[in-house]
Short mmCIF file of C-alpha atoms in Angstrom, two decimals:
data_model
loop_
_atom_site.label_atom_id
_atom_site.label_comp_id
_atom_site.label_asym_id
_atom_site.label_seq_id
_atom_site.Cartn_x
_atom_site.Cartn_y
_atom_site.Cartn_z
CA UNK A 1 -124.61 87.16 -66.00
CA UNK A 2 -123.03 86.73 -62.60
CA UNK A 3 -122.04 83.59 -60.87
CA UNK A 4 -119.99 84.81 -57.38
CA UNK A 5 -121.76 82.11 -55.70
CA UNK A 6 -119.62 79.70 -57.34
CA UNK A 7 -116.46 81.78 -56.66
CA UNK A 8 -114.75 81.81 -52.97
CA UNK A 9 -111.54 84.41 -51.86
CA UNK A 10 -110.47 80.94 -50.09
CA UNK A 11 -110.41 78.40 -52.98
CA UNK A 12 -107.38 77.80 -53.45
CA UNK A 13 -106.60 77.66 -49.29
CA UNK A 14 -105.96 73.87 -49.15
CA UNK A 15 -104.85 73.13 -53.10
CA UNK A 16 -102.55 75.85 -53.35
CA UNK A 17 -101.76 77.32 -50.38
CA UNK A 18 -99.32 79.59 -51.85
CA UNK A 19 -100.80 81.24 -54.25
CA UNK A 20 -102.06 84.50 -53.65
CA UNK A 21 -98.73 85.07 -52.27
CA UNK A 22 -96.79 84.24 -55.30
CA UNK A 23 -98.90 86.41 -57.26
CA UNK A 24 -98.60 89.18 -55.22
CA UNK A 25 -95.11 89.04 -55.30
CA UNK A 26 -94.71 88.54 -59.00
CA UNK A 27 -96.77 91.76 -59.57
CA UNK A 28 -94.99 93.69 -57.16
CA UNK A 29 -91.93 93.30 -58.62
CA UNK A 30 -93.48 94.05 -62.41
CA UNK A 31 -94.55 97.54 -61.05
CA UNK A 32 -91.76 98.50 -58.91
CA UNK A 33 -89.57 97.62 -62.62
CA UNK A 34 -92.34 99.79 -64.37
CA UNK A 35 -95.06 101.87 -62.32
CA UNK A 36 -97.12 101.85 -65.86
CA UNK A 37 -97.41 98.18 -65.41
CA UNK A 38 -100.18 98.67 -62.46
CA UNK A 39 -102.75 100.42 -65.30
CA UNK A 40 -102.08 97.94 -68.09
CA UNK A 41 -102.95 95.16 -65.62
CA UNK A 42 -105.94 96.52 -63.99
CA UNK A 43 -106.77 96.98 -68.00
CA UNK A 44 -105.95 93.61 -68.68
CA UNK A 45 -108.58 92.24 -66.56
CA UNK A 46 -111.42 94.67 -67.81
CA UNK A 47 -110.68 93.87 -71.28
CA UNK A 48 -110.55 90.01 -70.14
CA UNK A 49 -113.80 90.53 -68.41
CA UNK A 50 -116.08 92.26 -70.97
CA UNK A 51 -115.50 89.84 -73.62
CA UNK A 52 -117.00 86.83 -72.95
CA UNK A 53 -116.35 86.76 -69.44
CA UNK A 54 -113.54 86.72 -66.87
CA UNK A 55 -111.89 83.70 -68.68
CA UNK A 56 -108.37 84.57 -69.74
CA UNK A 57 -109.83 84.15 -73.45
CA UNK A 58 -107.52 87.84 -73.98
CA UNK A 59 -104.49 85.69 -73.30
CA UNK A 60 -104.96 83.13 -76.32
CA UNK A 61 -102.49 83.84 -78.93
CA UNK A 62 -103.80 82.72 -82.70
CA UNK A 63 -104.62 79.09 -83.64
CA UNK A 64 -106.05 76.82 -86.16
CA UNK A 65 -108.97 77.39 -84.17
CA UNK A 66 -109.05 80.70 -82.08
CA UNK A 67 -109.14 83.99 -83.70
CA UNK A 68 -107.35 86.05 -80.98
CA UNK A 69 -108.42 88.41 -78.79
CA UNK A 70 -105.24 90.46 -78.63
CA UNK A 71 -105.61 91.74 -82.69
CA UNK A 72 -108.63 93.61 -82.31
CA UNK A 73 -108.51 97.46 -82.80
CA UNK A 74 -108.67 97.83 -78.50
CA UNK A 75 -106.12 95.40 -77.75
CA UNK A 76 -103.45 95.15 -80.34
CA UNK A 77 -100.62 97.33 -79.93
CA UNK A 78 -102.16 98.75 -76.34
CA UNK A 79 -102.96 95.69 -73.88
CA UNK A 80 -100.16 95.16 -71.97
CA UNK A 81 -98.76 92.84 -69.20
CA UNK A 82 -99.08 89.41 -70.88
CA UNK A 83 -95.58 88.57 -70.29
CA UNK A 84 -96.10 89.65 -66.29
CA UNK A 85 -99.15 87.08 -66.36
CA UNK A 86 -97.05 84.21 -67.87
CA UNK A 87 -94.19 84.99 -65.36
CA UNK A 88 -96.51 83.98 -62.48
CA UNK A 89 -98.16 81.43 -64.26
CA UNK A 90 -95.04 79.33 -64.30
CA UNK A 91 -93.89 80.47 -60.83
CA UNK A 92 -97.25 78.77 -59.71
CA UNK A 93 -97.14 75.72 -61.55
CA UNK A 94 -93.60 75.09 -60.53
CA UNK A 95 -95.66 74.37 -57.30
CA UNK A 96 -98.93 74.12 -57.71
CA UNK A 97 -99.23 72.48 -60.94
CA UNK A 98 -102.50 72.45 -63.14
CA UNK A 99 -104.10 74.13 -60.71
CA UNK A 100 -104.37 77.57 -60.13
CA UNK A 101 -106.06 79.28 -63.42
CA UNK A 102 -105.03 82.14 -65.77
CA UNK A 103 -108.37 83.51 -65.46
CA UNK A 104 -107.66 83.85 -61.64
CA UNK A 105 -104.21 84.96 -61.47
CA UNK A 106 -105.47 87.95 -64.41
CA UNK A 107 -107.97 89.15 -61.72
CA UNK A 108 -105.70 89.01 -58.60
CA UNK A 109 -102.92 90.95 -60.58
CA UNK A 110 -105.69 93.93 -60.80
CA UNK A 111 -106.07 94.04 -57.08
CA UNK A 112 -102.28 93.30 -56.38
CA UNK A 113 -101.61 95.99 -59.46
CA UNK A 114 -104.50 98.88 -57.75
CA UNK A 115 -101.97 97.97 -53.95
CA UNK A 116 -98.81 98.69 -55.60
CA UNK A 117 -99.64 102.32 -56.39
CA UNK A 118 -101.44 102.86 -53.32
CA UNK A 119 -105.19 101.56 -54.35
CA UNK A 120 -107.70 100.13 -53.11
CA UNK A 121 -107.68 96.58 -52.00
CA UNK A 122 -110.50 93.96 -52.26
CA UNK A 123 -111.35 90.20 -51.56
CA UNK A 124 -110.84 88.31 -54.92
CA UNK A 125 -112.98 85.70 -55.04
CA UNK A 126 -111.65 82.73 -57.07
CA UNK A 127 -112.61 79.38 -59.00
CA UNK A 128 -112.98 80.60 -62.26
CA UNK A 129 -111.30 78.14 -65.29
CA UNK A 130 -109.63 79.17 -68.50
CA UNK A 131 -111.98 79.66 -71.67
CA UNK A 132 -110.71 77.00 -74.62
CA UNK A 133 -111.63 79.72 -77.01
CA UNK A 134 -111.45 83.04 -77.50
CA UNK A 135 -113.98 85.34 -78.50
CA UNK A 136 -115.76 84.28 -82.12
CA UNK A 137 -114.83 87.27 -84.08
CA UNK A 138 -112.94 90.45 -83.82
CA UNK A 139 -115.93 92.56 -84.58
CA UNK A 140 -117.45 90.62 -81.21
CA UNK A 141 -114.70 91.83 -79.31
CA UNK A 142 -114.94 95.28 -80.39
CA UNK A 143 -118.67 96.30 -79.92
CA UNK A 144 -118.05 94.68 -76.43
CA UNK A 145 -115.51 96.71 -75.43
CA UNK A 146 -115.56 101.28 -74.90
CA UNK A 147 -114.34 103.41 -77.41
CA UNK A 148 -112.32 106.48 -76.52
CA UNK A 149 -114.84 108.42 -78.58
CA UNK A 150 -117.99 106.63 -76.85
CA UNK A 151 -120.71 108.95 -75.56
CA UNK A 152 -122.42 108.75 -72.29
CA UNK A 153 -125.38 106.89 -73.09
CA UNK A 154 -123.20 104.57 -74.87
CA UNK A 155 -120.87 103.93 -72.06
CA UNK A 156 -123.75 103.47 -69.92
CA UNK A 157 -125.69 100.96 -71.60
CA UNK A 158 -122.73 98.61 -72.43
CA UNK A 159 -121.75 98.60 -68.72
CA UNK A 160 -125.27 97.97 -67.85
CA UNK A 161 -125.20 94.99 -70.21
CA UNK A 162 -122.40 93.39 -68.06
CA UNK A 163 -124.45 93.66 -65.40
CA UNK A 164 -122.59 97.20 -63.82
CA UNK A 165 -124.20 100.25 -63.03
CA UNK A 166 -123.50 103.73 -64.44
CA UNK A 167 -121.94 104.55 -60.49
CA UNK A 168 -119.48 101.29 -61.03
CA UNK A 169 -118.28 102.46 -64.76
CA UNK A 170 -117.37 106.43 -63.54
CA UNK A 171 -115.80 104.40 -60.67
CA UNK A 172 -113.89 101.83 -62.84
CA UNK A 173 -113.28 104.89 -65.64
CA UNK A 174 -111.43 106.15 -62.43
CA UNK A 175 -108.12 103.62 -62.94
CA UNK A 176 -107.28 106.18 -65.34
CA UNK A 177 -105.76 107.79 -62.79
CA UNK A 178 -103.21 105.80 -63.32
CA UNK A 179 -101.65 104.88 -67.21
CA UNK A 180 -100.99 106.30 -70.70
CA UNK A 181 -102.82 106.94 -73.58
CA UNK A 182 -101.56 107.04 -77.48
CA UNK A 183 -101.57 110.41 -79.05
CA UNK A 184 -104.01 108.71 -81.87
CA UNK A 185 -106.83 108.70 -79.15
CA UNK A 186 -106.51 112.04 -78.23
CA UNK A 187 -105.78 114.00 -80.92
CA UNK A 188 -109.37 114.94 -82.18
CA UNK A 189 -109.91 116.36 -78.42
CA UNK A 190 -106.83 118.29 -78.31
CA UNK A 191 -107.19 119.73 -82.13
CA UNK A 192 -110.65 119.99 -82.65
CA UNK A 193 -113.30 120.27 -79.49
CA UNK A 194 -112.83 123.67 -78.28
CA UNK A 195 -115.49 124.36 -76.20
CA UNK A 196 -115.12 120.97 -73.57
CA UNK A 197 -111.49 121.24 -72.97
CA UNK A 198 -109.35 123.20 -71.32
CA UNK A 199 -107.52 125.64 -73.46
CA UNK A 200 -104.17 125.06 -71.92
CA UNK A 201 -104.32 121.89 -71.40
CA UNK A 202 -105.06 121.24 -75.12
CA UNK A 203 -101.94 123.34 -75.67
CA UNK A 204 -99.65 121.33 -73.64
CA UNK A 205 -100.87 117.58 -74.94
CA UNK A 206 -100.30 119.01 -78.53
CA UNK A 207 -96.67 119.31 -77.91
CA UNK A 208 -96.08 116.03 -78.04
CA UNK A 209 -99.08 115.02 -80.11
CA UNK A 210 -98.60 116.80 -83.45
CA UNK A 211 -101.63 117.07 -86.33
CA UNK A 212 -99.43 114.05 -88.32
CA UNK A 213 -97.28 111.28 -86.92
CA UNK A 214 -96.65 110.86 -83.67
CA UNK A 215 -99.57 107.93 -83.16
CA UNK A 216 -97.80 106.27 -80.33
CA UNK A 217 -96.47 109.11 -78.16
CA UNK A 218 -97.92 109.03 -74.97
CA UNK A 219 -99.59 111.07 -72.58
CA UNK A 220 -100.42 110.36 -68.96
CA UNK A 221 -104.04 110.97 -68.32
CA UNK A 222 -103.63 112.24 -65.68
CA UNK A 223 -101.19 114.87 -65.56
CA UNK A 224 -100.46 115.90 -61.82
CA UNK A 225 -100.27 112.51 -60.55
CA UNK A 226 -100.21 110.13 -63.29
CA UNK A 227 -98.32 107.54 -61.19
CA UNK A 228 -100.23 107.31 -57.70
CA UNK A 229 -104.03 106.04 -57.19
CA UNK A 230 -105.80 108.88 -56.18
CA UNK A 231 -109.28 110.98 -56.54
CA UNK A 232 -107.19 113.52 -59.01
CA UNK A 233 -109.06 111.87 -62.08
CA UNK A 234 -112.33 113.43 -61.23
CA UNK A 235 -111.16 116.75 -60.50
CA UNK A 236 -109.94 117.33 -63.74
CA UNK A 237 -112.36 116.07 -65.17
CA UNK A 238 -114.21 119.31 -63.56
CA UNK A 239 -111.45 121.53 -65.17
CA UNK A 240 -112.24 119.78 -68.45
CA UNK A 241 -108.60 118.26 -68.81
CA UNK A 242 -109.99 114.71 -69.09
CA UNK A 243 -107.81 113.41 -71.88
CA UNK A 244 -109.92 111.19 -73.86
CA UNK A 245 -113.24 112.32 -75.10
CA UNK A 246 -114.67 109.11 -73.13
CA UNK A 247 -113.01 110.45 -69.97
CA UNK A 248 -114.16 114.11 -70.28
CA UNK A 249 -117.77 112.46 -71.09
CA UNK A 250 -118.78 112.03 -67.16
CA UNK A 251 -118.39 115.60 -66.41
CA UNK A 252 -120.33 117.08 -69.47
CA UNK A 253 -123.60 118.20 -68.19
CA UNK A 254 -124.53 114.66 -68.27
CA UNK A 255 -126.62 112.12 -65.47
CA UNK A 256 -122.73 111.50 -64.06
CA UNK A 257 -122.06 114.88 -63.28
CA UNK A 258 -123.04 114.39 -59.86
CA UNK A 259 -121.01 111.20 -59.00
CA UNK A 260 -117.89 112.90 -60.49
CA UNK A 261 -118.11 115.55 -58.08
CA UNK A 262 -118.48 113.38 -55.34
CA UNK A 263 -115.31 111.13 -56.12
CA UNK A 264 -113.39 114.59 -56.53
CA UNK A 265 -114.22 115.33 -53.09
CA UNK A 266 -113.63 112.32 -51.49
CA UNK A 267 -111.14 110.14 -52.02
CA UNK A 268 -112.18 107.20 -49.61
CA UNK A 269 -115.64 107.16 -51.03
CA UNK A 270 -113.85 106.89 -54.45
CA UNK A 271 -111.97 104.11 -53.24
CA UNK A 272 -114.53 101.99 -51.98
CA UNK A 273 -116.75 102.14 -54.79
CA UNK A 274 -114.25 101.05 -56.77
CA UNK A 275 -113.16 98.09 -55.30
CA UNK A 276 -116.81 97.26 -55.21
CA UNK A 277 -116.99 97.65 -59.19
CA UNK A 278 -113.51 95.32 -59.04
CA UNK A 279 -115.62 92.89 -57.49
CA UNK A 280 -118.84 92.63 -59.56
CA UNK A 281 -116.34 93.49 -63.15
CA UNK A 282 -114.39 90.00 -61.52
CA UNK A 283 -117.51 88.13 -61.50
CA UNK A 284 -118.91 89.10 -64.76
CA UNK A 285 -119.93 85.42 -66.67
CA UNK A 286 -117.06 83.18 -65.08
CA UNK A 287 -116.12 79.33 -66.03
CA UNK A 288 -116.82 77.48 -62.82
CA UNK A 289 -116.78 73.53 -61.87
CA UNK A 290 -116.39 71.46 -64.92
CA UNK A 291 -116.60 74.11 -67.63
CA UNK A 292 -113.30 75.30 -69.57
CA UNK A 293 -110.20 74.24 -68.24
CA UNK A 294 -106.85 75.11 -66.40
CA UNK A 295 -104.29 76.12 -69.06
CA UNK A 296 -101.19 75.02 -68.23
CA UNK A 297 -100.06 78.27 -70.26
CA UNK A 298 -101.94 81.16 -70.88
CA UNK A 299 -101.56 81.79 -74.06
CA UNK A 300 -102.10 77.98 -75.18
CA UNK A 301 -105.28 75.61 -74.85
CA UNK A 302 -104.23 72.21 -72.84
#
């Protein structure tokens, strides 16, 4: 399932010299335009990531061959950040043609993206290629990707599958300290589970959530610091505010109980153990040496 050996943080030290700088400074300016943009990218790579790999397949667009990624039930209408990627992308092969991949630049925009808020930061290793297809169907993509309905055991056996332990998915769940949600993923929670959510807190995410319409308002999740990377996540998740019914599902009563607490009481052991989980996620089933290729644009095989 994992191949890090093959991947290096200095691979592209003598064939693009540049690079990580160029990325960095592509994302930087994408989040200072839009704070959002940090969450949608860090999503971007986990959705990249659990569907066949850390291979950019999420940035194909439709073809005579390639059933897309991006019009599955997770992704369409909700992934975000493609245009960010392509913006570096050409920035990179305007000097380093053909060689740096998508797959790559995806995963160093997640560390870049976690920075820019005031995350964590990590050692990326690189080498990965571009996939040449994208996932076989769009049923695949869904059962390999969370639902914001999934239950614990769920959660923890499809992050085992990638290879990640249940301690590396409550830490990854923790990006949502950062982002939006639509009111369509929430609404159940908010209208109809009265005993695992805060009463006021249901109140206030109905106001802009009604019982019909509304399927695209947003809602930070979460709602005292929804634009700074911090430990807040977990402790509302002890307050039962957690937003989505996925997110509220660590602190039930459940075997994750205990790892929520500790996160909510320490920031920097948060922290860490997230960019750990950034690091194994990154290395989940990558294209190395002479498999796939280097797309000279993402969202189009050579």
């Amino acid at each position: 399932m994992q191949c890090e050996s093959h991947l290096s943080s200095t691979f592209y030290r003598k064939s693009c010299p540049n690079a990580l700088d160029t990325i960095r400074k592509g994302i930087r300016t994408a989040v200072s335009r839009e704070r959002r943009m940090a969450a949608s990218l860090i999503r971007l790579h986990f959705h990249d990531c659990f569907v066949k790999g850390c291979d950019a397949s999420i940035l194909l667009d439709d073809a005579p061959s390639i059933i897309s990624e991006k019009n599955a039930i997770n992704n369409f209408n909700s992934i975000r950040g493609y245009e960010v990627i392509d913006n570096v992308k050409s920035q990179l092969e305007k000097i380093c043609p053909g060689v740096v991949s998508c797959a790559d630049i995806v995963s160093v925009a997640a560390r870049d993206a976690s920075v820019a808020v005031g995350g964590p930061t990590w050692k990326v290793r690189l080498g990965r290629r571009d996939s040449s297809t994208a996932s076989l169907t769009i049923p695949e993509v869904e059962s390999n990707l969370p639902s914001f309905r999934a239950s614990l055991d769920s959660l923890i056996s499809l992050f085992d599958s990638k290879g990640l332990s249940a301690r590396d998915m409550v830490a990854l769940s923790g990006s949502h300290t950062i982002g939006q949600a639509s009111c369509v993923t929430f609404r159940d929670r908010i209208y109809n589970n009265q005993s695992e959510i805060d009463a006021d807190f249901a109140k206030t995410r109905r106001r802009r959530c009604p019982v019909d319409g509304g399927d695209g308002n947003l809602a930070p999740l979460d709602l005292v610091t929804p634009n700074s990377f911090d430990n807040n996540y977990f402790k509302i998740l002890k307050q039962k505010k957690g937003l989505l019914e996925s997110d509220q599902i660590l602190f039930s009563g459940g075997s994750t109980d205990d790892i929520v607490d500790k996160y909510s009481k320490s920031p920097s052991r948060f922290k860490s153990d997230f960019a750990a989980a950034m690091v194994r996620m990154g290395n989940i089933s990558p294209l190395t040496g002479s498999q796939g290729q280097i797309r000279k644009v993402c969202s189009v095989v050579n």
